[in-house]
Amino acid sequence: MFTLAEVASLNDIQPTYRILKPWWDVFMDYLAVVMLMVAIFAGTMQLTKDQVVCLPVLQSTVNSKAQPSASGKADFTTVETTTGQGEEASTRTVSCGSAPTVTPDVPLSRATSSQYQPPESGQELKKEQRDSLGRKTNLDFQQYVFINQMCYHLALPWYSKYFPYLVLIHTIILIVSSNFWFKYPKTCSKIEHFVSILGKCFESPWTTKALSETACEDSEENKQRLTGAQSLPKYVSTSSDEGSPSASTPMITKSGFKFSADKPMIEVPSVTILDKKDGEQAKALFEKVRKFRAHVEDSDLIYKLYVGQTVIKTVKFIFILCYTANFVNTISFEHICNPKVEHLIGYTQFECTHNMAYMLKKLLISYISLICVYGFICLYTLFWLFRIPLKEYSFEKVREESSFSDIPDVKNDFAFLLHMVDQYDQLYSKRFGVFLSEVSENKLREISLNHEWTFEKLRQHVSRNAQDKQELHLFMLSGVPDAVFDLTDLDVLKLELIPEAKIPAKISQMTNLQELHLCHCPAKVEQTAFSFLRDHLRCLHVKFTDVAEIPAWVYLLKNLRELYLIGNLNSENNKMIGLESLRELRHLKILHVKSNLTKIPPNITDVAPHLTKLVIHNDGTKLVVLNSLKKMTNVAELELQNCELERIPHAIFSLSNLQELDLKSNSIRTIEEIISFQHLKRLTCLKLWHNKIVNIPSSITHIKNLESLYLSNNKLESLPAAVFSLQKLRCLDVSYNSIALIPVEIGLLQNLQHFHITGNKVDTLPKQLFKCVKLRTLSLGQNCITSIPDKVSQLLQLTHLELKGNCLDRLPATLGQCQLLRKSGLVVEDHLFDALPSEVKEVLNQDTSIPFANGI
């Protein structure tokens, strides 16, 4: 036997799930509990008190006067009962023709213990009637028990016997149907996660703060409306509304780029200040809500399961009501029983009473009433489920009541769960909506960020770069701290991996700021900030993955001098989106593009009239179209690196103002076109390093003004005499080739200051080399040189000498006569240096602060 508590536990759910149970589910749960009580009460009464009491039905005297037979005598049956030893009794029945007749006037004992005798005289019969006190059946106790049990199963309707168990089974089914969506594995995990997140969002201090600030803003706006103020209060941002262009700043239309500016905000005092722990918990909640939304919005399983279990309950109600109503009238107090055990009892018919009939009938009526109420609630639930689309949920009311106008609408199971919560308390969804708003999340990040990055902490991160400028590098923050804009003496600001960077109007107080780096940081600026950057910014570095990450305002900085773009700009994929706006950069001098171009964008020619330096660094993608270069006649420096060029492009020969050409890391094998460089009268520096050049043509002599020639990391085996006819040559780099001999003509280069021949196969040094008395740098490392001539002392201006990696036995003592050479500029093995005379080592170890010789 189970207790009521054990059965009621089937209807128990976790207390936290109650927020997902609307009033009809709660009411149906209570009805189910009452039906359980009815079932258990009826079952208990039936098990303890339910019984029937039966008495035999005696045949009337009318029936006892049977019609005489053909012989004028009535057939009769004699039932003789004899008693033997002990308590055993035997009954002998003799049949003579027809069925026996028992009259009520005959004593009951004679009907079973002796044979029927012919009726006696009327006087004796009357005497027996006067002596009898009732109608005796002469049945013993065991026979009564037997007939009562027989008639309980034969005479009672089945519903009277199984009513409590049916009620119990039906109620358990209804209970299971009501709470199945909380138990089903594929839905219970989502529900549990939702309830957990919802509870944390409801209790989060950030929710209270956000809604309180909204209330403060609303009250402030109402106050402004009531007082009829014509202007904004004291604390008003100077930025204009988003999407409203100013007279001084051109706006990008929606078809192109959209200029973003923050809306003016009325500053109100902060209601609460979040501590670090609360801020971290709120950040975690935003992330949990985002992931949960993405997971739950993909399906509508919870909605379908709830509809399914409601339909099952409705069908169950109709089924129970239909068959139960037919059995109400079958429950009665009196029953006629014909057990067909006359051979054991002696009677064919019994009249029985059911002592629980009235109680069961009342319980059945009560149960039907409860089922009817339960069914009407199920019908209402179905009406509610299909009256409105529950797979869509709108936060329109929350958006109207709060400043978070970006709260998105949700769908599918997420929407259905919020509809269910609204039936419990609409405040839950309102507070939950705060964690769906990006504006709310950005506010939280801003508060946490400013709390962590104070002015003192930022000042500690300021350093000086190679140009001796004050630089601040911020990496992977949630935003730009407000205290950054208080560093008024900052020269360079680097923002890297800050996706929500916003530059406010406060940047206008950073009067020294001239260089800005945006690395994967699509920063948004207020209009006042944009005006400041447009007028003061001189150098901008933008690193991006997709061209859409480039902020639209970058193309409007009219006073920008240097622009560095690093990212994917392949014309086949992006069609040069945005580069058409370069025409607004009227003062741009240097354009540096590191990308994967297949052709030089024709739109770069928009800045050709004032562009002096163009750098294109490819990632190995072959640059095949360079016709646009012909229009860039004012370019003085051109770098085409890692562009897989096989020859020198002819378009370069049209750049009459070209002074420096760098074709590093290409696939150039021959430079016969070098003769065309004679038209480039201003060309002074030619860098052909890291290619596959085999020889240098004699036509190089036509480049009369060449001062620097870089041919390192090629496949040269010799240096032609033509190279040494370039009288203005000051720097010659032929390192890492296969040169075995330095021609004696090198002595003709009287202006040579830097000579690099490291990593070759040179074994001897010609004496003419030391006639180049202006040499400052001489790199001879990683060769096969066996000795250094004493004439090295003639190089009085030598400051750097590399000899490491050769076959030297000793160093000449005349090294000490190189007045500017110091140990720090001498690259040689330690044992060779130690072998020098002490006075030479003393000279080389002198302080480098000694003034240089005259003429340096």
CSV table of N, CA and C in Angstrom, one decimal, residues 540-661:
chain,number,residue,atom,x,y,z
A,540,LEU,N,48.1,57.3,-40.3
A,540,LEU,CA,47.1,56.3,-39.9
A,540,LEU,C,47.5,54.9,-40.4
A,541,HIS,N,47.5,53.9,-39.5
A,541,HIS,CA,47.7,52.5,-39.8
A,541,HIS,C,46.5,51.8,-39.6
A,542,VAL,N,46.0,51.1,-40.6
A,542,VAL,CA,44.8,50.3,-40.5
A,542,VAL,C,45.1,48.8,-40.9
A,543,LYS,N,44.9,47.9,-40.0
A,543,LYS,CA,45.1,46.5,-40.3
A,543,LYS,C,43.8,45.8,-40.2
A,544,PHE,N,43.4,45.0,-41.2
A,544,PHE,CA,42.1,44.4,-41.2
A,544,PHE,C,42.1,43.0,-41.9
A,545,THR,N,41.1,42.3,-41.7
A,545,THR,CA,40.9,41.0,-42.3
A,545,THR,C,40.0,41.1,-43.6
A,546,ASP,N,39.0,41.9,-43.4
A,546,ASP,CA,38.1,42.2,-44.6
A,546,ASP,C,38.0,43.7,-44.7
A,547,VAL,N,37.8,44.1,-46.0
A,547,VAL,CA,37.9,45.5,-46.3
A,547,VAL,C,36.7,46.3,-45.6
A,548,ALA,N,35.7,45.6,-45.2
A,548,ALA,CA,34.6,46.2,-44.5
A,548,ALA,C,35.0,46.7,-43.1
A,549,GLU,N,36.1,46.2,-42.6
A,549,GLU,CA,36.5,46.6,-41.3
A,549,GLU,C,37.1,48.0,-41.3
A,550,ILE,N,37.5,48.5,-42.4
A,550,ILE,CA,38.1,49.8,-42.5
A,550,ILE,C,37.0,50.8,-42.2
A,551,PRO,N,37.1,51.6,-41.2
A,551,PRO,CA,36.1,52.6,-40.8
A,551,PRO,C,35.9,53.6,-42.0
A,552,ALA,N,34.6,54.0,-42.2
A,552,ALA,CA,34.3,54.9,-43.3
A,552,ALA,C,34.9,56.2,-43.2
A,553,TRP,N,35.1,56.7,-41.9
A,553,TRP,CA,35.7,58.0,-41.8
A,553,TRP,C,37.2,58.1,-42.2
A,554,VAL,N,37.8,57.0,-42.4
A,554,VAL,CA,39.2,57.0,-42.8
A,554,VAL,C,39.4,57.7,-44.1
A,555,TYR,N,38.5,57.5,-45.0
A,555,TYR,CA,38.6,58.1,-46.4
A,555,TYR,C,38.3,59.6,-46.4
A,556,LEU,N,37.9,60.1,-45.2
A,556,LEU,CA,37.6,61.5,-45.2
A,556,LEU,C,38.5,62.4,-44.5
A,557,LEU,N,39.7,61.8,-44.1
A,557,LEU,CA,40.7,62.6,-43.4
A,557,LEU,C,41.5,63.4,-44.4
A,558,LYS,N,41.1,64.6,-44.6
A,558,LYS,CA,41.7,65.4,-45.7
A,558,LYS,C,43.1,65.8,-45.4
A,559,ASN,N,43.5,65.9,-44.2
A,559,ASN,CA,44.9,66.4,-43.8
A,559,ASN,C,45.8,65.2,-43.6
A,560,LEU,N,45.4,64.0,-43.9
A,560,LEU,CA,46.3,62.8,-43.6
A,560,LEU,C,47.4,62.8,-44.6
A,561,ARG,N,48.6,62.5,-44.0
A,561,ARG,CA,49.9,62.5,-44.8
A,561,ARG,C,50.3,61.1,-45.2
A,562,GLU,N,50.1,60.2,-44.3
A,562,GLU,CA,50.6,58.8,-44.5
A,562,GLU,C,49.4,57.8,-44.2
A,563,LEU,N,49.2,56.9,-45.1
A,563,LEU,CA,48.1,55.9,-44.9
A,563,LEU,C,48.7,54.5,-45.1
A,564,TYR,N,48.6,53.6,-44.1
A,564,TYR,CA,49.1,52.2,-44.2
A,564,TYR,C,47.9,51.3,-44.1
A,565,LEU,N,47.7,50.5,-45.2
A,565,LEU,CA,46.6,49.5,-45.3
A,565,LEU,C,47.2,48.1,-45.3
A,566,ILE,N,46.8,47.3,-44.3
A,566,ILE,CA,47.3,45.9,-44.3
A,566,ILE,C,46.1,45.0,-44.2
A,567,GLY,N,45.9,44.2,-45.2
A,567,GLY,CA,44.7,43.3,-45.2
A,567,GLY,C,44.4,42.8,-46.6
A,568,ASN,N,43.3,42.1,-46.7
A,568,ASN,CA,42.8,41.5,-48.0
A,568,ASN,C,42.2,42.6,-48.8
A,569,LEU,N,42.8,42.9,-50.0
A,569,LEU,CA,42.2,43.8,-50.9
A,569,LEU,C,42.2,43.3,-52.3
A,570,ASN,N,42.1,42.0,-52.4
A,570,ASN,CA,42.1,41.3,-53.7
A,570,ASN,C,40.9,41.8,-54.5
A,571,SER,N,41.2,42.3,-55.7
A,571,SER,CA,40.1,42.9,-56.5
A,571,SER,C,39.1,41.9,-56.9
A,572,GLU,N,39.5,40.6,-57.1
A,572,GLU,CA,38.5,39.6,-57.5
A,572,GLU,C,37.5,39.3,-56.4
A,573,ASN,N,37.9,39.5,-55.2
A,573,ASN,CA,37.0,39.2,-54.1
A,573,ASN,C,36.2,40.4,-53.6
A,574,ASN,N,36.9,41.5,-53.5
A,574,ASN,CA,36.3,42.7,-52.9
A,574,ASN,C,36.0,43.9,-53.9
A,575,LYS,N,36.5,43.8,-55.1
A,575,LYS,CA,36.3,44.8,-56.1
A,575,LYS,C,36.7,46.2,-55.7
A,576,MET,N,37.7,46.2,-54.8
A,576,MET,CA,38.3,47.4,-54.3
A,576,MET,C,37.2,48.3,-53.6
A,577,ILE,N,36.4,47.7,-52.8
A,577,ILE,CA,35.4,48.4,-52.1
A,577,ILE,C,36.1,49.5,-51.3
A,578,GLY,N,35.6,50.7,-51.4
A,578,GLY,CA,36.0,51.8,-50.5
A,578,GLY,C,37.2,52.6,-51.1
A,579,LEU,N,38.0,52.0,-51.9
A,579,LEU,CA,39.2,52.7,-52.4
A,579,LEU,C,38.9,53.9,-53.3
A,580,GLU,N,37.7,53.9,-53.8
A,580,GLU,CA,37.3,55.0,-54.6
A,580,GLU,C,37.2,56.3,-53.8
A,581,SER,N,37.2,56.2,-52.5
A,581,SER,CA,37.1,57.4,-51.7
A,581,SER,C,38.4,58.0,-51.4
A,582,LEU,N,39.5,57.4,-51.9
A,582,LEU,CA,40.8,58.0,-51.6
A,582,LEU,C,41.0,59.4,-52.2
A,583,ARG,N,40.1,59.8,-53.1
A,583,ARG,CA,40.2,61.1,-53.7
A,583,ARG,C,40.0,62.2,-52.7
A,584,GLU,N,39.4,61.9,-51.6
A,584,GLU,CA,39.2,62.9,-50.5
A,584,GLU,C,40.5,63.2,-49.8
A,585,LEU,N,41.5,62.3,-49.9
A,585,LEU,CA,42.8,62.4,-49.2
A,585,LEU,C,43.7,63.3,-50.0
A,586,ARG,N,43.4,64.6,-49.9
A,586,ARG,CA,44.1,65.5,-50.8
A,586,ARG,C,45.6,65.8,-50.5
A,587,HIS,N,45.9,65.5,-49.2
A,587,HIS,CA,47.3,65.8,-48.8
A,587,HIS,C,48.1,64.5,-48.6
A,588,LEU,N,47.6,63.4,-49.1
A,588,LEU,CA,48.3,62.1,-48.8
A,588,LEU,C,49.6,62.1,-49.6
A,589,LYS,N,50.7,61.8,-48.9
A,589,LYS,CA,52.0,61.7,-49.5
A,589,LYS,C,52.5,60.3,-49.6
A,590,ILE,N,52.2,59.4,-48.6
A,590,ILE,CA,52.7,58.1,-48.5
A,590,ILE,C,51.6,57.1,-48.5
A,591,LEU,N,51.5,56.1,-49.4
A,591,LEU,CA,50.5,55.1,-49.3
A,591,LEU,C,51.2,53.8,-49.3
A,592,HIS,N,50.9,53.0,-48.2
A,592,HIS,CA,51.6,51.7,-48.0
A,592,HIS,C,50.5,50.6,-48.0
A,593,VAL,N,50.5,49.7,-49.0
A,593,VAL,CA,49.5,48.7,-49.1
A,593,VAL,C,50.2,47.3,-49.0
A,594,LYS,N,49.8,46.6,-48.0
A,594,LYS,CA,50.3,45.2,-47.8
A,594,LYS,C,49.1,44.3,-47.9
A,595,SER,N,49.0,43.6,-49.1
A,595,SER,CA,47.8,42.8,-49.4
A,595,SER,C,48.2,41.7,-50.3
A,596,ASN,N,47.2,41.3,-51.1
A,596,ASN,CA,47.4,40.2,-52.1
A,596,ASN,C,46.8,40.6,-53.4
A,597,LEU,N,47.3,41.8,-53.9
A,597,LEU,CA,46.8,42.4,-55.1
A,597,LEU,C,47.3,41.6,-56.4
A,598,THR,N,46.4,41.6,-57.4
A,598,THR,CA,46.8,41.0,-58.7
A,598,THR,C,47.0,42.2,-59.7
A,599,LYS,N,46.6,43.3,-59.3
A,599,LYS,CA,46.8,44.5,-60.1
A,599,LYS,C,46.8,45.8,-59.2
A,600,ILE,N,47.5,46.8,-59.7
A,600,ILE,CA,47.4,48.0,-58.9
A,600,ILE,C,46.1,48.7,-59.1
A,601,PRO,N,45.4,49.0,-58.0
A,601,PRO,CA,44.0,49.5,-58.2
A,601,PRO,C,44.1,50.8,-59.0
A,602,PRO,N,43.3,51.0,-60.0
A,602,PRO,CA,43.3,52.2,-60.8
A,602,PRO,C,42.9,53.4,-60.0
A,603,ASN,N,42.1,53.2,-58.9
A,603,ASN,CA,41.6,54.3,-58.1
A,603,ASN,C,42.8,55.0,-57.3
A,604,ILE,N,43.9,54.3,-57.2
A,604,ILE,CA,45.0,54.9,-56.5
A,604,ILE,C,45.5,56.2,-57.3
A,605,THR,N,45.2,56.2,-58.5
A,605,THR,CA,45.6,57.4,-59.3
A,605,THR,C,44.9,58.6,-58.9
A,606,ASP,N,43.8,58.5,-58.1
A,606,ASP,CA,43.2,59.7,-57.6
A,606,ASP,C,44.1,60.5,-56.7
A,607,VAL,N,45.0,59.9,-56.1
A,607,VAL,CA,46.0,60.6,-55.2
A,607,VAL,C,47.3,60.7,-55.9
A,608,ALA,N,47.4,60.4,-57.1
A,608,ALA,CA,48.7,60.5,-57.9
A,608,ALA,C,49.3,61.9,-57.9
A,609,PRO,N,48.5,62.9,-58.0
A,609,PRO,CA,49.2,64.3,-58.1
A,609,PRO,C,50.0,64.6,-56.9
A,610,HIS,N,49.7,64.1,-55.8
A,610,HIS,CA,50.4,64.5,-54.6
A,610,HIS,C,51.1,63.4,-53.9
A,611,LEU,N,51.0,62.1,-54.4
A,611,LEU,CA,51.6,61.0,-53.8
A,611,LEU,C,53.1,60.9,-54.1
A,612,THR,N,53.9,60.8,-53.1
A,612,THR,CA,55.4,60.8,-53.4
A,612,THR,C,56.0,59.4,-53.1
A,613,LYS,N,55.3,58.6,-52.3
A,613,LYS,CA,55.8,57.2,-52.0
A,613,LYS,C,54.7,56.2,-52.1
A,614,LEU,N,54.9,55.2,-52.9
A,614,LEU,CA,53.9,54.1,-53.0
A,614,LEU,C,54.7,52.8,-52.7
A,615,VAL,N,54.1,52.0,-51.7
A,615,VAL,CA,54.7,50.7,-51.3
A,615,VAL,C,53.6,49.7,-51.4
A,616,ILE,N,53.9,48.6,-52.2
A,616,ILE,CA,53.0,47.5,-52.3
A,616,ILE,C,53.7,46.2,-51.9
A,617,HIS,N,53.3,45.6,-50.8
A,617,HIS,CA,53.9,44.4,-50.3
A,617,HIS,C,52.8,43.3,-50.5
A,618,ASN,N,53.1,42.4,-51.5
A,618,ASN,CA,52.2,41.3,-51.7
A,618,ASN,C,52.6,40.1,-50.8
A,619,ASP,N,51.7,39.2,-50.7
A,619,ASP,CA,51.9,38.0,-49.9
A,619,ASP,C,52.4,36.8,-50.8
A,620,GLY,N,52.9,37.2,-52.0
A,620,GLY,CA,53.3,36.1,-53.0
A,620,GLY,C,52.4,36.0,-54.2
A,621,THR,N,51.3,36.8,-54.1
A,621,THR,CA,50.4,36.8,-55.3
A,621,THR,C,51.1,37.6,-56.4
A,622,LYS,N,50.9,37.1,-57.6
A,622,LYS,CA,51.6,37.7,-58.7
A,622,LYS,C,50.9,39.0,-59.2
A,623,LEU,N,51.7,40.0,-59.2
A,623,LEU,CA,51.1,41.3,-59.7
A,623,LEU,C,51.3,41.4,-61.2
A,624,VAL,N,50.3,41.4,-61.9
A,624,VAL,CA,50.4,41.3,-63.4
A,624,VAL,C,50.0,42.6,-64.1
A,625,VAL,N,49.2,43.4,-63.5
A,625,VAL,CA,48.8,44.7,-64.2
A,625,VAL,C,49.3,45.8,-63.5
A,626,LEU,N,50.2,46.6,-64.1
A,626,LEU,CA,50.8,47.7,-63.5
A,626,LEU,C,50.7,49.0,-64.3
A,627,ASN,N,49.7,49.0,-65.3
A,627,ASN,CA,49.6,50.2,-66.1
A,627,ASN,C,49.3,51.5,-65.4
A,628,SER,N,48.6,51.3,-64.2
A,628,SER,CA,48.3,52.5,-63.5
A,628,SER,C,49.5,53.3,-63.0
A,629,LEU,N,50.6,52.6,-63.0
A,629,LEU,CA,51.8,53.3,-62.5
A,629,LEU,C,52.2,54.5,-63.4
A,630,LYS,N,51.9,54.4,-64.6
A,630,LYS,CA,52.3,55.4,-65.6
A,630,LYS,C,51.7,56.8,-65.2
A,631,LYS,N,50.6,56.8,-64.6
A,631,LYS,CA,50.0,58.1,-64.2
A,631,LYS,C,50.5,58.7,-62.9
A,632,MET,N,51.4,57.9,-62.2
A,632,MET,CA,51.9,58.4,-61.0
A,632,MET,C,53.2,59.1,-61.2
A,633,THR,N,53.3,60.1,-61.9
A,633,THR,CA,54.5,60.8,-62.3
A,633,THR,C,55.2,61.4,-61.2
A,634,ASN,N,54.6,61.7,-60.1
A,634,ASN,CA,55.2,62.4,-59.0
A,634,ASN,C,55.8,61.5,-57.9
A,635,VAL,N,55.7,60.2,-58.1
A,635,VAL,CA,56.2,59.3,-57.1
A,635,VAL,C,57.7,59.3,-57.1
A,636,ALA,N,58.2,59.5,-56.0
A,636,ALA,CA,59.7,59.5,-55.8
A,636,ALA,C,60.2,58.2,-55.3
A,637,GLU,N,59.4,57.4,-54.6
A,637,GLU,CA,59.9,56.2,-54.0
A,637,GLU,C,58.8,55.1,-54.4
A,638,LEU,N,59.3,54.0,-54.9
A,638,LEU,CA,58.4,52.9,-55.3
A,638,LEU,C,58.9,51.6,-54.8
A,639,GLU,N,58.1,50.9,-54.1
A,639,GLU,CA,58.4,49.5,-53.6
A,639,GLU,C,57.4,48.5,-54.1
A,640,LEU,N,57.9,47.5,-54.8
A,640,LEU,CA,57.0,46.4,-55.2
A,640,LEU,C,57.7,45.1,-54.7
A,641,GLN,N,57.3,44.7,-53.5
A,641,GLN,CA,58.0,43.6,-52.9
A,641,GLN,C,57.1,42.3,-52.9
A,642,ASN,N,57.7,41.2,-53.1
A,642,ASN,CA,57.1,39.9,-53.1
A,642,ASN,C,55.9,39.8,-54.0
A,643,CYS,N,56.0,40.4,-55.2
A,643,CYS,CA,55.0,40.5,-56.2
A,643,CYS,C,55.1,39.4,-57.3
A,644,GLU,N,56.1,38.6,-57.2
A,644,GLU,CA,56.4,37.5,-58.2
A,644,GLU,C,56.7,38.1,-59.6
A,645,LEU,N,57.4,39.2,-59.6
A,645,LEU,CA,57.7,39.8,-60.9
A,645,LEU,C,58.9,39.1,-61.5
A,646,GLU,N,58.9,38.9,-62.8
A,646,GLU,CA,60.0,38.1,-63.5
A,646,GLU,C,60.9,39.1,-64.2
A,647,ARG,N,60.4,40.3,-64.5
A,647,ARG,CA,61.2,41.3,-65.2
A,647,ARG,C,60.9,42.6,-64.6
A,648,ILE,N,61.7,43.6,-64.8
A,648,ILE,CA,61.4,44.9,-64.4
A,648,ILE,C,60.2,45.5,-65.2
A,649,PRO,N,59.1,45.9,-64.5
A,649,PRO,CA,58.0,46.4,-65.3
A,649,PRO,C,58.3,47.7,-66.1
A,650,HIS,N,57.8,47.7,-67.3
A,650,HIS,CA,58.1,48.8,-68.2
A,650,HIS,C,57.4,50.1,-67.8
A,651,ALA,N,56.3,49.9,-67.0
A,651,ALA,CA,55.6,51.1,-66.5
A,651,ALA,C,56.4,52.0,-65.6
A,652,ILE,N,57.5,51.3,-65.0
A,652,ILE,CA,58.3,52.1,-64.1
A,652,ILE,C,59.1,53.1,-64.9
A,653,PHE,N,59.5,52.9,-66.1
A,653,PHE,CA,60.3,53.8,-66.9
A,653,PHE,C,59.7,55.1,-67.2
A,654,SER,N,58.3,55.2,-66.9
A,654,SER,CA,57.6,56.5,-67.1
A,654,SER,C,57.6,57.4,-65.9
A,655,LEU,N,58.2,56.9,-64.8
A,655,LEU,CA,58.2,57.7,-63.6
A,655,LEU,C,59.4,58.6,-63.6
A,656,SER,N,59.3,59.7,-64.2
A,656,SER,CA,60.4,60.6,-64.4
A,656,SER,C,61.0,61.1,-63.1
A,657,ASN,N,60.2,61.2,-62.0
A,657,ASN,CA,60.6,61.7,-60.8
A,657,ASN,C,61.1,60.7,-59.8
A,658,LEU,N,61.2,59.4,-60.3
A,658,LEU,CA,61.5,58.3,-59.4
A,658,LEU,C,63.0,58.5,-58.9
A,659,GLN,N,63.1,58.4,-57.6
A,659,GLN,CA,64.4,58.5,-57.0
A,659,GLN,C,64.9,57.1,-56.4
A,660,GLU,N,64.0,56.3,-55.9
A,660,GLU,CA,64.3,55.1,-55.3
A,660,GLU,C,63.4,54.0,-55.7
A,661,LEU,N,63.9,52.9,-56.2
A,661,LEU,CA,63.1,51.7,-56.7
A,661,LEU,C,63.6,50.5,-55.9
